[in-house]
PDB file of C-alpha atoms in Angstrom:
ATOM      1  CA  LYS A 539      90.189 120.713 126.811  1.00 56.00           C
ATOM      2  CA  LEU A 540      88.624 119.649 130.393  1.00 63.00           C
ATOM      3  CA  ASP A 541      85.370 121.984 129.688  1.00 72.00           C
ATOM      4  CA  ASP A 542      84.763 120.927 126.430  1.00 73.00           C
ATOM      5  CA  SER A 543      84.939 117.005 127.255  1.00 78.00           C
ATOM      6  CA  PHE A 544      82.093 115.299 128.551  1.00 79.00           C
ATOM      7  CA  TRP A 545      80.230 111.882 129.640  1.00 79.00           C
ATOM      8  CA  SER A 546      76.837 110.592 129.388  1.00 82.00           C
ATOM      9  CA  VAL A 547      74.914 107.148 130.160  1.00 82.00           C
ATOM     10  CA  GLY A 548      72.438 106.185 127.597  1.00 78.00           C
ATOM     11  CA  ASP A 549      70.643 102.711 126.263  1.00 74.00           C
ATOM     12  CA  ALA A 550      72.992 100.177 124.944  1.00 69.00           C
ATOM     13  CA  SER A 551      70.623  99.289 122.048  1.00 65.00           C
ATOM     14  CA  VAL A 552      71.174 102.569 120.452  1.00 64.00           C
ATOM     15  CA  TYR A 553      74.770 101.967 120.215  1.00 60.00           C
ATOM     16  CA  ASP A 554      74.566  98.429 119.235  1.00 61.00           C
ATOM     17  CA  LYS A 555      71.981  96.890 116.529  1.00 60.00           C
ATOM     18  CA  GLU A 556      72.962  93.352 117.856  1.00 59.00           C
ATOM     19  CA  LEU A 557      71.795  94.054 121.272  1.00 53.00           C
ATOM     20  CA  ALA A 558      68.562  95.988 119.771  1.00 55.00           C
ATOM     21  CA  SER A 559      67.657  92.827 117.791  1.00 58.00           C
ATOM     22  CA  ASN A 560      68.410  90.386 120.782  1.00 58.00           C
ATOM     23  CA  ASP A 561      65.673  92.124 123.035  1.00 56.00           C
ATOM     24  CA  ALA A 562      68.418  93.675 125.068  1.00 51.00           C
ATOM     25  CA  THR A 563      67.223  94.103 129.009  1.00 56.00           C
ATOM     26  CA  PRO A 564      66.077  97.719 129.363  1.00 56.00           C
ATOM     27  CA  THR A 565      69.063  97.907 132.063  1.00 60.00           C
ATOM     28  CA  SER A 566      71.601  97.577 129.278  1.00 72.00           C
ATOM     29  CA  ARG A 567      73.501 100.939 129.598  1.00 76.00           C
ATOM     30  CA  VAL A 568      76.478 102.153 127.740  1.00 80.00           C
ATOM     31  CA  VAL A 569      78.671 104.899 129.140  1.00 82.00           C
ATOM     32  CA  GLU A 570      79.613 107.364 126.151  1.00 83.00           C
ATOM     33  CA  VAL A 571      82.909 109.496 126.505  1.00 83.00           C
ATOM     34  CA  HIS A 572      83.870 112.453 124.565  1.00 81.00           C
ATOM     35  CA  LEU A 573      87.090 113.475 124.858  1.00 78.00           C
ATOM     36  CA  GLN A 574      88.396 116.994 123.297  1.00 77.00           C
ATOM     37  CA  LYS A 575      91.991 117.246 122.837  1.00 75.00           C
ATOM     38  CA  GLY A 576      93.707 120.185 124.067  1.00 76.00           C
ATOM     39  CA  ASP A 577      96.536 120.054 121.187  1.00 74.00           C
ATOM     40  CA  ASP A 578      94.890 119.269 117.788  1.00 69.00           C
ATOM     41  CA  MET A 579      98.325 119.446 116.234  1.00 70.00           C
ATOM     42  CA  HIS A 580      99.323 115.962 117.262  1.00 76.00           C
ATOM     43  CA  TRP A 581      97.857 112.323 117.168  1.00 78.00           C
ATOM     44  CA  TRP A 582      97.134 110.548 120.454  1.00 82.00           C
ATOM     45  CA  ASP A 583      99.368 107.493 121.108  1.00 84.00           C
ATOM     46  CA  CYS A 584      96.715 106.221 123.169  1.00 84.00           C
ATOM     47  CA  VAL A 585      93.362 107.005 124.659  1.00 79.00           C
ATOM     48  CA  MET A 586      93.914 106.471 128.470  1.00 81.00           C
ATOM     49  CA  GLU A 587      97.407 106.462 130.147  1.00 85.00           C
ATOM     50  CA  GLY A 588      98.661 102.943 130.444  1.00 89.00           C
ATOM     51  CA  ASP A 589      96.798 101.544 127.316  1.00 89.00           C
ATOM     52  CA  PRO A 590      99.014  99.853 124.787  1.00 89.00           C
ATOM     53  CA  LYS A 591     100.482 102.597 122.583  1.00 89.00           C
ATOM     54  CA  ILE A 592      99.949 102.433 118.980  1.00 85.00           C
ATOM     55  CA  SER A 593     102.577 103.752 116.228  1.00 84.00           C
ATOM     56  CA  THR A 594     100.972 106.944 114.972  1.00 78.00           C
ATOM     57  CA  LYS A 595     103.389 106.979 112.128  1.00 79.00           C
ATOM     58  CA  LYS A 596     101.845 104.126 110.767  1.00 79.00           C
ATOM     59  CA  VAL A 597      98.361 105.465 110.482  1.00 73.00           C
ATOM     60  CA  GLU A 598      97.555 106.345 107.043  1.00 76.00           C
ATOM     61  CA  PRO A 599      94.331 109.083 106.973  1.00 71.00           C
ATOM     62  CA  GLU A 600      92.193 108.497 104.209  1.00 73.00           C
ATOM     63  CA  ASN A 601      92.383 111.196 101.315  1.00 75.00           C
ATOM     64  CA  SER A 602      89.531 113.564 101.155  1.00 73.00           C
ATOM     65  CA  LYS A 603      88.481 116.548  99.551  1.00 81.00           C
ATOM     66  CA  LEU A 604      87.908 119.957 101.730  1.00 82.00           C
ATOM     67  CA  SER A 605      84.508 120.080  99.607  1.00 83.00           C
ATOM     68  CA  ASP A 606      83.536 116.824 100.976  1.00 82.00           C
ATOM     69  CA  LEU A 607      83.461 117.969 104.716  1.00 83.00           C
ATOM     70  CA  ASP A 608      80.633 119.815 106.416  1.00 85.00           C
ATOM     71  CA  GLY A 609      81.196 123.249 107.255  1.00 86.00           C
ATOM     72  CA  GLU A 610      82.452 123.292 110.830  1.00 88.00           C
ATOM     73  CA  THR A 611      84.727 120.303 109.991  1.00 87.00           C
ATOM     74  CA  ARG A 612      85.946 122.310 107.158  1.00 88.00           C
ATOM     75  CA  THR A 613      86.538 125.188 108.918  1.00 90.00           C
ATOM     76  CA  THR A 614      88.643 123.438 111.691  1.00 90.00           C
ATOM     77  CA  VAL A 615      90.728 121.394 109.130  1.00 89.00           C
ATOM     78  CA  GLU A 616      91.567 124.748 107.401  1.00 90.00           C
ATOM     79  CA  LYS A 617      92.569 126.446 110.343  1.00 92.00           C
ATOM     80  CA  MET A 618      94.750 123.374 111.387  1.00 91.00           C
ATOM     81  CA  MET A 619      96.282 123.358 108.032  1.00 91.00           C
ATOM     82  CA  PHE A 620      96.874 127.307 108.130  1.00 93.00           C
ATOM     83  CA  ASP A 621      98.831 127.140 111.825  1.00 93.00           C
ATOM     84  CA  GLN A 622     100.750 124.226 110.537  1.00 92.00           C
ATOM     85  CA  ARG A 623     102.004 126.478 107.588  1.00 93.00           C
ATOM     86  CA  GLN A 624     102.672 129.362 110.127  1.00 94.00           C
ATOM     87  CA  LYS A 625     104.484 127.183 112.397  1.00 91.00           C
ATOM     88  CA  ALA A 626     106.577 125.817 109.539  1.00 91.00           C
ATOM     89  CA  LEU A 627     107.304 129.209 108.372  1.00 93.00           C
ATOM     90  CA  GLY A 628     108.298 130.290 112.048  1.00 93.00           C
ATOM     91  CA  LEU A 629     104.890 132.561 111.837  1.00 93.00           C
ATOM     92  CA  PRO A 630     102.582 133.095 114.498  1.00 92.00           C
ATOM     93  CA  THR A 631      99.382 130.569 114.470  1.00 93.00           C
ATOM     94  CA  SER A 632      95.835 131.985 114.099  1.00 92.00           C
ATOM     95  CA  GLU A 633      95.643 131.875 118.111  1.00 91.00           C
ATOM     96  CA  GLU A 634      98.783 133.795 118.636  1.00 91.00           C
ATOM     97  CA  GLN A 635      98.045 136.478 115.757  1.00 92.00           C
ATOM     98  CA  GLN A 636      94.734 136.850 117.698  1.00 92.00           C
ATOM     99  CA  LYS A 637      96.555 137.366 120.909  1.00 88.00           C
ATOM    100  CA  GLN A 638      99.001 139.689 119.327  1.00 87.00           C
ATOM    101  CA  ASP A 639      96.224 141.874 117.641  1.00 91.00           C
ATOM    102  CA  MET A 640      94.422 142.258 120.868  1.00 89.00           C
ATOM    103  CA  LEU A 641      97.369 143.509 122.713  1.00 87.00           C
ATOM    104  CA  LYS A 642      98.357 145.886 119.922  1.00 88.00           C
ATOM    105  CA  LYS A 643      94.829 147.385 120.363  1.00 91.00           C
ATOM    106  CA  PHE A 644      94.972 147.562 124.130  1.00 89.00           C
ATOM    107  CA  MET A 645      98.405 149.479 123.752  1.00 88.00           C
ATOM    108  CA  GLU A 646      96.966 151.723 121.172  1.00 89.00           C
ATOM    109  CA  ALA A 647      94.064 152.350 123.355  1.00 91.00           C
ATOM    110  CA  HIS A 648      96.129 152.835 126.185  1.00 89.00           C
ATOM    111  CA  PRO A 649      99.116 154.980 125.159  1.00 87.00           C
ATOM    112  CA  GLU A 650      99.893 156.582 128.688  1.00 89.00           C
ATOM    113  CA  MET A 651     101.212 152.625 129.682  1.00 86.00           C
ATOM    114  CA  ASP A 652     104.891 152.134 129.220  1.00 84.00           C
ATOM    115  CA  PHE A 653     105.357 148.742 127.792  1.00 77.00           C
ATOM    116  CA  SER A 654     108.906 148.861 126.896  1.00 76.00           C
ATOM    117  CA  GLN A 655     110.195 146.715 129.707  1.00 77.00           C
ATOM    118  CA  ALA A 656     107.245 144.031 129.369  1.00 75.00           C
ATOM    119  CA  LYS A 657     107.821 140.504 128.502  1.00 75.00           C
ATOM    120  CA  PHE A 658     105.086 138.572 127.118  1.00 69.00           C
ATOM    121  CA  THR A 659     104.759 134.657 127.046  1.00 66.00           C
TER     122      THR A 659
END
């Protein structure tokens, strides 16, 4: 998601305790990049195209309890779990359901419009 990704330049000593303890020069800088995935349902096999790929099938995430997560993370994980179940059952994801609900409200608000031949993607 391009609009949710960003980069910034900062003082390297903030990110590296060893640099801070070795009297890093004030010109020691680091570029921090935050990339927001467009598809939260799949793992990346590399960060940048051309980088060595890892086998995501070998990655074993730590078991954790939803109650251990902060509110925002927990909400995101619960949404992902719901969407995963919906897809497995052949049902609409939360985003697809939201779009269907909006369309239904629009159709109800505009009964004069004929949607019988409309194709939606």
